[in-house]
Amino acid sequence: MKRRLDEAYPDAHCELDFRTPLELIVAVVLSAQCTDKRVNEVTPALFSRYPTATDYAGAQRAELEELIRPTGFYRNKASALMGLGAALVERFDGEVPAKLNDLVTLPGVGRKTANVVLGNAFDVPGITVDTHFGRLVRRWGWTDLEDPVKVEQAVGELIPRKEWTMLSHRVIFHGRRVCHARKPACGACPLARDCPAFGAGPTEFDEAAKLVKGPEREHLLALVADA
DNA sequence: ATCCCGAGGG
DNA sequence: CCCTCTGGAT
C-alpha cells in the first residue's frame, strides 16, 4: 500500500484553469465554497469579457454577478473582483503583485488565495494552508499548530522550500479525495497505517484524533517529500 | 437536511 | 469571536 503522498499523488496540481496571474487570482476568489470544476465552467466567458484589471474595476455589477452566479456567494465575489481590479489599477499598475505582503492587501485575497497565486502563477514556493490542510494537521494530533501561520512555519522548517507548492497540492488533494471533513475514506487512505485516528468509525474519527497523541512532526515527511 | 479548497464585517 | 454570504453535491 502507498504510504507517502508523493507516491499516492505524483501528479497533484492546481486544478483551476488559468493562463495569467490575473486569471488565477480571479479563479481562486471564485473557488470559495465551490468546486474547481464549476469555476472552470464559468471562467472562459468571464476571462473573455474581463481580460484586464481595468475591466473588473469598471464592471457593471449586475453583469459580473450573472457571469459568476453558479459559483455561489456571487454578490460578495463580485464586490471582491471589482475592488480587486480597482486596487490593482490604483496601486500595482494593473498587474498582480508577486509578493505575499502585497497580495494580502487586495480585496478578496487572504492568506490562502495569496499562497495559491504565488505558488502557481509566479513559481514562488508557498505553503497553502486551507481548511483541508488544517483538518489533516488536527487529525494527526498536532494540536499546537491550530493557527495556519504556525502550520506554515512548522512545515516550512521540515520541508525543503522547493517542495512547498507541491506539498500543498498533495495535502489539499488528499483532503478533498480521501480525508474529508465528514466521512473520511480511510479504506483508501495511503496514510492509514500512521494515522492516529485510523480504526475509529467515521463518526468518532475526529474524537479519536483528539485523544491520541500525534506522531512526531517528522512524520510529516512521510506525508510528502521526495526529499 | 447538511456540508463545503474563504474573507470581510459587526 | 461570531456571523454572513450562495449554489451545488451528497
PDB file of N, CA and C in Angstrom, chain A residues 136-212:
ATOM      1  N   LEU A 136      -6.249  18.105   8.366  1.00  0.00           N
ATOM      2  CA  LEU A 136      -5.302  16.995   8.399  1.00  0.00           C
ATOM      3  C   LEU A 136      -4.339  17.130   9.578  1.00  0.00           C
ATOM      4  N   VAL A 137      -3.853  18.333   9.756  1.00  0.00           N
ATOM      5  CA  VAL A 137      -2.928  18.603  10.851  1.00  0.00           C
ATOM      6  C   VAL A 137      -3.586  18.308  12.199  1.00  0.00           C
ATOM      7  N   ARG A 138      -4.840  18.711  12.322  1.00  0.00           N
ATOM      8  CA  ARG A 138      -5.585  18.470  13.554  1.00  0.00           C
ATOM      9  C   ARG A 138      -5.763  16.968  13.788  1.00  0.00           C
ATOM     10  N   ARG A 139      -6.114  16.278  12.742  1.00  0.00           N
ATOM     11  CA  ARG A 139      -6.366  14.846  12.873  1.00  0.00           C
ATOM     12  C   ARG A 139      -5.093  14.067  13.186  1.00  0.00           C
ATOM     13  N   TRP A 140      -3.997  14.640  12.805  1.00  0.00           N
ATOM     14  CA  TRP A 140      -2.738  13.960  13.098  1.00  0.00           C
ATOM     15  C   TRP A 140      -2.185  14.359  14.453  1.00  0.00           C
ATOM     16  N   GLY A 141      -2.990  15.090  15.212  1.00  0.00           N
ATOM     17  CA  GLY A 141      -2.643  15.342  16.594  1.00  0.00           C
ATOM     18  C   GLY A 141      -1.698  16.497  16.851  1.00  0.00           C
ATOM     19  N   TRP A 142      -1.435  17.306  15.833  1.00  0.00           N
ATOM     20  CA  TRP A 142      -0.556  18.454  16.054  1.00  0.00           C
ATOM     21  C   TRP A 142      -1.394  19.619  16.550  1.00  0.00           C
ATOM     22  N   THR A 143      -1.881  19.453  17.769  1.00  0.00           N
ATOM     23  CA  THR A 143      -2.826  20.424  18.308  1.00  0.00           C
ATOM     24  C   THR A 143      -2.190  21.779  18.592  1.00  0.00           C
ATOM     25  N   ASP A 144      -0.863  21.789  18.595  1.00  0.00           N
ATOM     26  CA  ASP A 144      -0.196  23.067  18.830  1.00  0.00           C
ATOM     27  C   ASP A 144      -0.091  23.879  17.542  1.00  0.00           C
ATOM     28  N   LEU A 145      -0.591  23.321  16.469  1.00  0.00           N
ATOM     29  CA  LEU A 145      -0.460  24.002  15.182  1.00  0.00           C
ATOM     30  C   LEU A 145      -1.800  24.468  14.618  1.00  0.00           C
ATOM     31  N   GLU A 146      -2.704  24.855  15.494  1.00  0.00           N
ATOM     32  CA  GLU A 146      -4.032  25.229  15.008  1.00  0.00           C
ATOM     33  C   GLU A 146      -4.015  26.450  14.116  1.00  0.00           C
ATOM     34  N   ASP A 147      -3.164  27.378  14.441  1.00  0.00           N
ATOM     35  CA  ASP A 147      -3.070  28.589  13.635  1.00  0.00           C
ATOM     36  C   ASP A 147      -2.367  28.294  12.307  1.00  0.00           C
ATOM     37  N   PRO A 148      -3.020  28.652  11.197  1.00  0.00           N
ATOM     38  CA  PRO A 148      -2.432  28.409   9.879  1.00  0.00           C
ATOM     39  C   PRO A 148      -1.003  28.930   9.744  1.00  0.00           C
ATOM     40  N   VAL A 149      -0.739  30.042  10.382  1.00  0.00           N
ATOM     41  CA  VAL A 149       0.608  30.606  10.300  1.00  0.00           C
ATOM     42  C   VAL A 149       1.618  29.676  10.965  1.00  0.00           C
ATOM     43  N   LYS A 150       1.200  29.075  12.088  1.00  0.00           N
ATOM     44  CA  LYS A 150       2.097  28.134  12.770  1.00  0.00           C
ATOM     45  C   LYS A 150       2.335  26.899  11.911  1.00  0.00           C
ATOM     46  N   VAL A 151       1.286  26.477  11.215  1.00  0.00           N
ATOM     47  CA  VAL A 151       1.441  25.330  10.319  1.00  0.00           C
ATOM     48  C   VAL A 151       2.462  25.659   9.237  1.00  0.00           C
ATOM     49  N   GLU A 152       2.320  26.833   8.678  1.00  0.00           N
ATOM     50  CA  GLU A 152       3.238  27.236   7.619  1.00  0.00           C
ATOM     51  C   GLU A 152       4.686  27.262   8.120  1.00  0.00           C
ATOM     52  N   GLN A 153       4.857  27.771   9.337  1.00  0.00           N
ATOM     53  CA  GLN A 153       6.200  27.835   9.898  1.00  0.00           C
ATOM     54  C   GLN A 153       6.770  26.448  10.140  1.00  0.00           C
ATOM     55  N   ALA A 154       5.963  25.594  10.794  1.00  0.00           N
ATOM     56  CA  ALA A 154       6.433  24.252  11.149  1.00  0.00           C
ATOM     57  C   ALA A 154       6.748  23.436   9.898  1.00  0.00           C
ATOM     58  N   VAL A 155       5.844  23.484   8.934  1.00  0.00           N
ATOM     59  CA  VAL A 155       6.056  22.740   7.698  1.00  0.00           C
ATOM     60  C   VAL A 155       7.259  23.296   6.951  1.00  0.00           C
ATOM     61  N   GLY A 156       7.375  24.614   6.981  1.00  0.00           N
ATOM     62  CA  GLY A 156       8.482  25.255   6.298  1.00  0.00           C
ATOM     63  C   GLY A 156       9.834  24.819   6.827  1.00  0.00           C
ATOM     64  N   GLU A 157       9.876  24.509   8.132  1.00  0.00           N
ATOM     65  CA  GLU A 157      11.143  24.084   8.718  1.00  0.00           C
ATOM     66  C   GLU A 157      11.481  22.650   8.348  1.00  0.00           C
ATOM     67  N   LEU A 158      10.443  21.870   8.055  1.00  0.00           N
ATOM     68  CA  LEU A 158      10.661  20.441   7.803  1.00  0.00           C
ATOM     69  C   LEU A 158      10.831  20.093   6.329  1.00  0.00           C
ATOM     70  N   ILE A 159      10.229  20.902   5.487  1.00  0.00           N
ATOM     71  CA  ILE A 159      10.217  20.575   4.065  1.00  0.00           C
ATOM     72  C   ILE A 159      11.052  21.577   3.269  1.00  0.00           C
ATOM     73  N   PRO A 160      11.854  21.083   2.349  1.00  0.00           N
ATOM     74  CA  PRO A 160      12.635  21.989   1.505  1.00  0.00           C
ATOM     75  C   PRO A 160      11.720  22.963   0.770  1.00  0.00           C
ATOM     76  N   ARG A 161      12.139  24.197   0.741  1.00  0.00           N
ATOM     77  CA  ARG A 161      11.362  25.265   0.140  1.00  0.00           C
ATOM     78  C   ARG A 161      10.843  24.905  -1.251  1.00  0.00           C
ATOM     79  N   LYS A 162      11.679  24.283  -1.986  1.00  0.00           N
ATOM     80  CA  LYS A 162      11.366  23.903  -3.356  1.00  0.00           C
ATOM     81  C   LYS A 162      10.089  23.069  -3.470  1.00  0.00           C
ATOM     82  N   GLU A 163       9.771  22.358  -2.401  1.00  0.00           N
ATOM     83  CA  GLU A 163       8.652  21.420  -2.456  1.00  0.00           C
ATOM     84  C   GLU A 163       7.358  21.956  -1.867  1.00  0.00           C
ATOM     85  N   TRP A 164       7.393  23.187  -1.380  1.00  0.00           N
ATOM     86  CA  TRP A 164       6.230  23.718  -0.669  1.00  0.00           C
ATOM     87  C   TRP A 164       4.961  23.705  -1.498  1.00  0.00           C
ATOM     88  N   THR A 165       5.071  24.123  -2.739  1.00  0.00           N
ATOM     89  CA  THR A 165       3.871  24.217  -3.560  1.00  0.00           C
ATOM     90  C   THR A 165       3.295  22.830  -3.852  1.00  0.00           C
ATOM     91  N   MET A 166       4.185  21.908  -4.202  1.00  0.00           N
ATOM     92  CA  MET A 166       3.709  20.548  -4.490  1.00  0.00           C
ATOM     93  C   MET A 166       3.132  19.897  -3.241  1.00  0.00           C
ATOM     94  N   LEU A 167       3.774  20.152  -2.100  1.00  0.00           N
ATOM     95  CA  LEU A 167       3.259  19.655  -0.835  1.00  0.00           C
ATOM     96  C   LEU A 167       1.822  20.122  -0.627  1.00  0.00           C
ATOM     97  N   SER A 168       1.602  21.386  -0.879  1.00  0.00           N
ATOM     98  CA  SER A 168       0.273  21.946  -0.675  1.00  0.00           C
ATOM     99  C   SER A 168      -0.748  21.256  -1.559  1.00  0.00           C
ATOM    100  N   HIS A 169      -0.398  21.046  -2.798  1.00  0.00           N
ATOM    101  CA  HIS A 169      -1.318  20.384  -3.716  1.00  0.00           C
ATOM    102  C   HIS A 169      -1.643  18.969  -3.252  1.00  0.00           C
ATOM    103  N   ARG A 170      -0.630  18.280  -2.790  1.00  0.00           N
ATOM    104  CA  ARG A 170      -0.842  16.894  -2.370  1.00  0.00           C
ATOM    105  C   ARG A 170      -1.729  16.826  -1.133  1.00  0.00           C
ATOM    106  N   VAL A 171      -1.457  17.671  -0.177  1.00  0.00           N
ATOM    107  CA  VAL A 171      -2.254  17.650   1.049  1.00  0.00           C
ATOM    108  C   VAL A 171      -3.698  18.051   0.743  1.00  0.00           C
ATOM    109  N   ILE A 172      -3.860  19.071  -0.057  1.00  0.00           N
ATOM    110  CA  ILE A 172      -5.203  19.542  -0.394  1.00  0.00           C
ATOM    111  C   ILE A 172      -5.955  18.484  -1.194  1.00  0.00           C
ATOM    112  N   PHE A 173      -5.271  17.903  -2.156  1.00  0.00           N
ATOM    113  CA  PHE A 173      -5.861  16.845  -2.967  1.00  0.00           C
ATOM    114  C   PHE A 173      -6.299  15.687  -2.065  1.00  0.00           C
ATOM    115  N   HIS A 174      -5.434  15.334  -1.143  1.00  0.00           N
ATOM    116  CA  HIS A 174      -5.734  14.254  -0.203  1.00  0.00           C
ATOM    117  C   HIS A 174      -6.947  14.598   0.658  1.00  0.00           C
ATOM    118  N   GLY A 175      -6.995  15.832   1.101  1.00  0.00           N
ATOM    119  CA  GLY A 175      -8.116  16.262   1.928  1.00  0.00           C
ATOM    120  C   GLY A 175      -9.437  16.198   1.177  1.00  0.00           C
ATOM    121  N   ARG A 176      -9.392  16.529  -0.080  1.00  0.00           N
ATOM    122  CA  ARG A 176     -10.620  16.525  -0.879  1.00  0.00           C
ATOM    123  C   ARG A 176     -11.078  15.120  -1.225  1.00  0.00           C
ATOM    124  N   ARG A 177     -10.133  14.304  -1.640  1.00  0.00           N
ATOM    125  CA  ARG A 177     -10.500  12.999  -2.166  1.00  0.00           C
ATOM    126  C   ARG A 177     -10.612  11.899  -1.111  1.00  0.00           C
ATOM    127  N   VAL A 178      -9.861  12.025  -0.031  1.00  0.00           N
ATOM    128  CA  VAL A 178      -9.805  10.933   0.947  1.00  0.00           C
ATOM    129  C   VAL A 178     -10.142  11.380   2.374  1.00  0.00           C
ATOM    130  N   CYS A 179      -9.375  12.303   2.908  1.00  0.00           N
ATOM    131  CA  CYS A 179      -9.549  12.688   4.310  1.00  0.00           C
ATOM    132  C   CYS A 179     -10.566  13.822   4.425  1.00  0.00           C
ATOM    133  N   HIS A 180     -11.805  13.538   4.002  1.00  0.00           N
ATOM    134  CA  HIS A 180     -12.880  14.524   4.025  1.00  0.00           C
ATOM    135  C   HIS A 180     -13.201  14.983   5.433  1.00  0.00           C
ATOM    136  N   ALA A 181     -13.888  16.076   5.532  1.00  0.00           N
ATOM    137  CA  ALA A 181     -14.342  16.552   6.827  1.00  0.00           C
ATOM    138  C   ALA A 181     -15.346  15.566   7.427  1.00  0.00           C
ATOM    139  N   ARG A 182     -16.310  15.141   6.613  1.00  0.00           N
ATOM    140  CA  ARG A 182     -17.441  14.396   7.140  1.00  0.00           C
ATOM    141  C   ARG A 182     -17.216  12.899   7.277  1.00  0.00           C
ATOM    142  N   LYS A 183     -16.876  12.269   6.200  1.00  0.00           N
ATOM    143  CA  LYS A 183     -16.788  10.800   6.189  1.00  0.00           C
ATOM    144  C   LYS A 183     -15.489  10.368   5.531  1.00  0.00           C
ATOM    145  N   PRO A 184     -14.400  10.456   6.274  1.00  0.00           N
ATOM    146  CA  PRO A 184     -13.093  10.155   5.691  1.00  0.00           C
ATOM    147  C   PRO A 184     -13.038   8.746   5.106  1.00  0.00           C
ATOM    148  N   ALA A 185     -12.448   8.618   3.931  1.00  0.00           N
ATOM    149  CA  ALA A 185     -12.360   7.333   3.246  1.00  0.00           C
ATOM    150  C   ALA A 185     -11.099   6.599   3.671  1.00  0.00           C
ATOM    151  N   CYS A 186     -11.087   6.171   4.930  1.00  0.00           N
ATOM    152  CA  CYS A 186      -9.888   5.568   5.499  1.00  0.00           C
ATOM    153  C   CYS A 186      -9.438   4.324   4.740  1.00  0.00           C
ATOM    154  N   GLY A 187     -10.397   3.628   4.125  1.00  0.00           N
ATOM    155  CA  GLY A 187     -10.051   2.425   3.384  1.00  0.00           C
ATOM    156  C   GLY A 187      -9.156   2.723   2.198  1.00  0.00           C
ATOM    157  N   ALA A 188      -9.255   3.932   1.693  1.00  0.00           N
ATOM    158  CA  ALA A 188      -8.482   4.306   0.517  1.00  0.00           C
ATOM    159  C   ALA A 188      -7.297   5.191   0.880  1.00  0.00           C
ATOM    160  N   CYS A 189      -7.063   5.343   2.175  1.00  0.00           N
ATOM    161  CA  CYS A 189      -6.037   6.295   2.612  1.00  0.00           C
ATOM    162  C   CYS A 189      -4.633   5.696   2.623  1.00  0.00           C
ATOM    163  N   PRO A 190      -3.735   6.329   1.908  1.00  0.00           N
ATOM    164  CA  PRO A 190      -2.361   5.836   1.860  1.00  0.00           C
ATOM    165  C   PRO A 190      -1.616   6.019   3.182  1.00  0.00           C
ATOM    166  N   LEU A 191      -2.181   6.835   4.050  1.00  0.00           N
ATOM    167  CA  LEU A 191      -1.507   7.140   5.312  1.00  0.00           C
ATOM    168  C   LEU A 191      -2.124   6.432   6.505  1.00  0.00           C
ATOM    169  N   ALA A 192      -3.099   5.570   6.237  1.00  0.00           N
ATOM    170  CA  ALA A 192      -3.878   4.968   7.320  1.00  0.00           C
ATOM    171  C   ALA A 192      -3.012   4.316   8.398  1.00  0.00           C
ATOM    172  N   ARG A 193      -1.967   3.635   7.981  1.00  0.00           N
ATOM    173  CA  ARG A 193      -1.133   2.929   8.951  1.00  0.00           C
ATOM    174  C   ARG A 193      -0.531   3.840  10.001  1.00  0.00           C
ATOM    175  N   ASP A 194      -0.279   5.074   9.611  1.00  0.00           N
ATOM    176  CA  ASP A 194       0.353   6.009  10.537  1.00  0.00           C
ATOM    177  C   ASP A 194      -0.613   6.989  11.178  1.00  0.00           C
ATOM    178  N   CYS A 195      -1.899   6.864  10.834  1.00  0.00           N
ATOM    179  CA  CYS A 195      -2.861   7.862  11.283  1.00  0.00           C
ATOM    180  C   CYS A 195      -3.353   7.590  12.694  1.00  0.00           C
ATOM    181  N   PRO A 196      -3.281   8.611  13.577  1.00  0.00           N
ATOM    182  CA  PRO A 196      -3.709   8.452  14.962  1.00  0.00           C
ATOM    183  C   PRO A 196      -5.167   8.037  15.082  1.00  0.00           C
ATOM    184  N   ALA A 197      -5.978   8.453  14.135  1.00  0.00           N
ATOM    185  CA  ALA A 197      -7.417   8.225  14.250  1.00  0.00           C
ATOM    186  C   ALA A 197      -7.890   7.015  13.451  1.00  0.00           C
ATOM    187  N   PHE A 198      -7.008   6.366  12.748  1.00  0.00           N
ATOM    188  CA  PHE A 198      -7.413   5.217  11.940  1.00  0.00           C
ATOM    189  C   PHE A 198      -7.948   4.089  12.821  1.00  0.00           C
ATOM    190  N   GLY A 199      -9.038   3.504  12.384  1.00  0.00           N
ATOM    191  CA  GLY A 199      -9.632   2.440  13.171  1.00  0.00           C
ATOM    192  C   GLY A 199     -10.915   2.895  13.820  1.00  0.00           C
ATOM    193  N   ALA A 200     -11.036   4.188  14.036  1.00  0.00           N
ATOM    194  CA  ALA A 200     -12.279   4.731  14.564  1.00  0.00           C
ATOM    195  C   ALA A 200     -13.295   4.794  13.432  1.00  0.00           C
ATOM    196  N   GLY A 201     -14.553   4.669  13.776  1.00  0.00           N
ATOM    197  CA  GLY A 201     -15.591   4.801  12.768  1.00  0.00           C
ATOM    198  C   GLY A 201     -15.653   6.236  12.293  1.00  0.00           C
ATOM    199  N   PRO A 202     -16.307   6.461  11.158  1.00  0.00           N
ATOM    200  CA  PRO A 202     -16.407   7.811  10.606  1.00  0.00           C
ATOM    201  C   PRO A 202     -16.912   8.828  11.617  1.00  0.00           C
ATOM    202  N   THR A 203     -17.870   8.412  12.419  1.00  0.00           N
ATOM    203  CA  THR A 203     -18.465   9.338  13.374  1.00  0.00           C
ATOM    204  C   THR A 203     -17.494   9.736  14.479  1.00  0.00           C
ATOM    205  N   GLU A 204     -16.713   8.768  14.919  1.00  0.00           N
ATOM    206  CA  GLU A 204     -15.814   9.035  16.046  1.00  0.00           C
ATOM    207  C   GLU A 204     -14.418   9.431  15.600  1.00  0.00           C
ATOM    208  N   PHE A 205     -14.248   9.559  14.315  1.00  0.00           N
ATOM    209  CA  PHE A 205     -12.911   9.796  13.782  1.00  0.00           C
ATOM    210  C   PHE A 205     -12.218  10.985  14.418  1.00  0.00           C
ATOM    211  N   ASP A 206     -12.903  12.105  14.445  1.00  0.00           N
ATOM    212  CA  ASP A 206     -12.263  13.298  14.976  1.00  0.00           C
ATOM    213  C   ASP A 206     -12.097  13.249  16.485  1.00  0.00           C
ATOM    214  N   GLU A 207     -13.022  12.571  17.158  1.00  0.00           N
ATOM    215  CA  GLU A 207     -12.874  12.401  18.599  1.00  0.00           C
ATOM    216  C   GLU A 207     -11.622  11.583  18.889  1.00  0.00           C
ATOM    217  N   ALA A 208     -11.448  10.519  18.130  1.00  0.00           N
ATOM    218  CA  ALA A 208     -10.277   9.662  18.317  1.00  0.00           C
ATOM    219  C   ALA A 208      -8.997  10.456  18.060  1.00  0.00           C
ATOM    220  N   ALA A 209      -9.047  11.275  17.041  1.00  0.00           N
ATOM    221  CA  ALA A 209      -7.868  12.063  16.701  1.00  0.00           C
ATOM    222  C   ALA A 209      -7.485  12.997  17.835  1.00  0.00           C
ATOM    223  N   LYS A 210      -8.494  13.483  18.567  1.00  0.00           N
ATOM    224  CA  LYS A 210      -8.225  14.394  19.682  1.00  0.00           C
ATOM    225  C   LYS A 210      -7.526  13.676  20.832  1.00  0.00           C
ATOM    226  N   LEU A 211      -7.924  12.429  21.054  1.00  0.00           N
ATOM    227  CA  LEU A 211      -7.425  11.699  22.211  1.00  0.00           C
ATOM    228  C   LEU A 211      -6.023  11.149  22.031  1.00  0.00           C
ATOM    229  N   VAL A 212      -5.706  10.774  20.819  1.00  0.00           N
ATOM    230  CA  VAL A 212      -4.411  10.150  20.579  1.00  0.00           C
ATOM    231  C   VAL A 212      -3.332  11.201  20.412  1.00  0.00           C
TER     232      VAL A 212
END
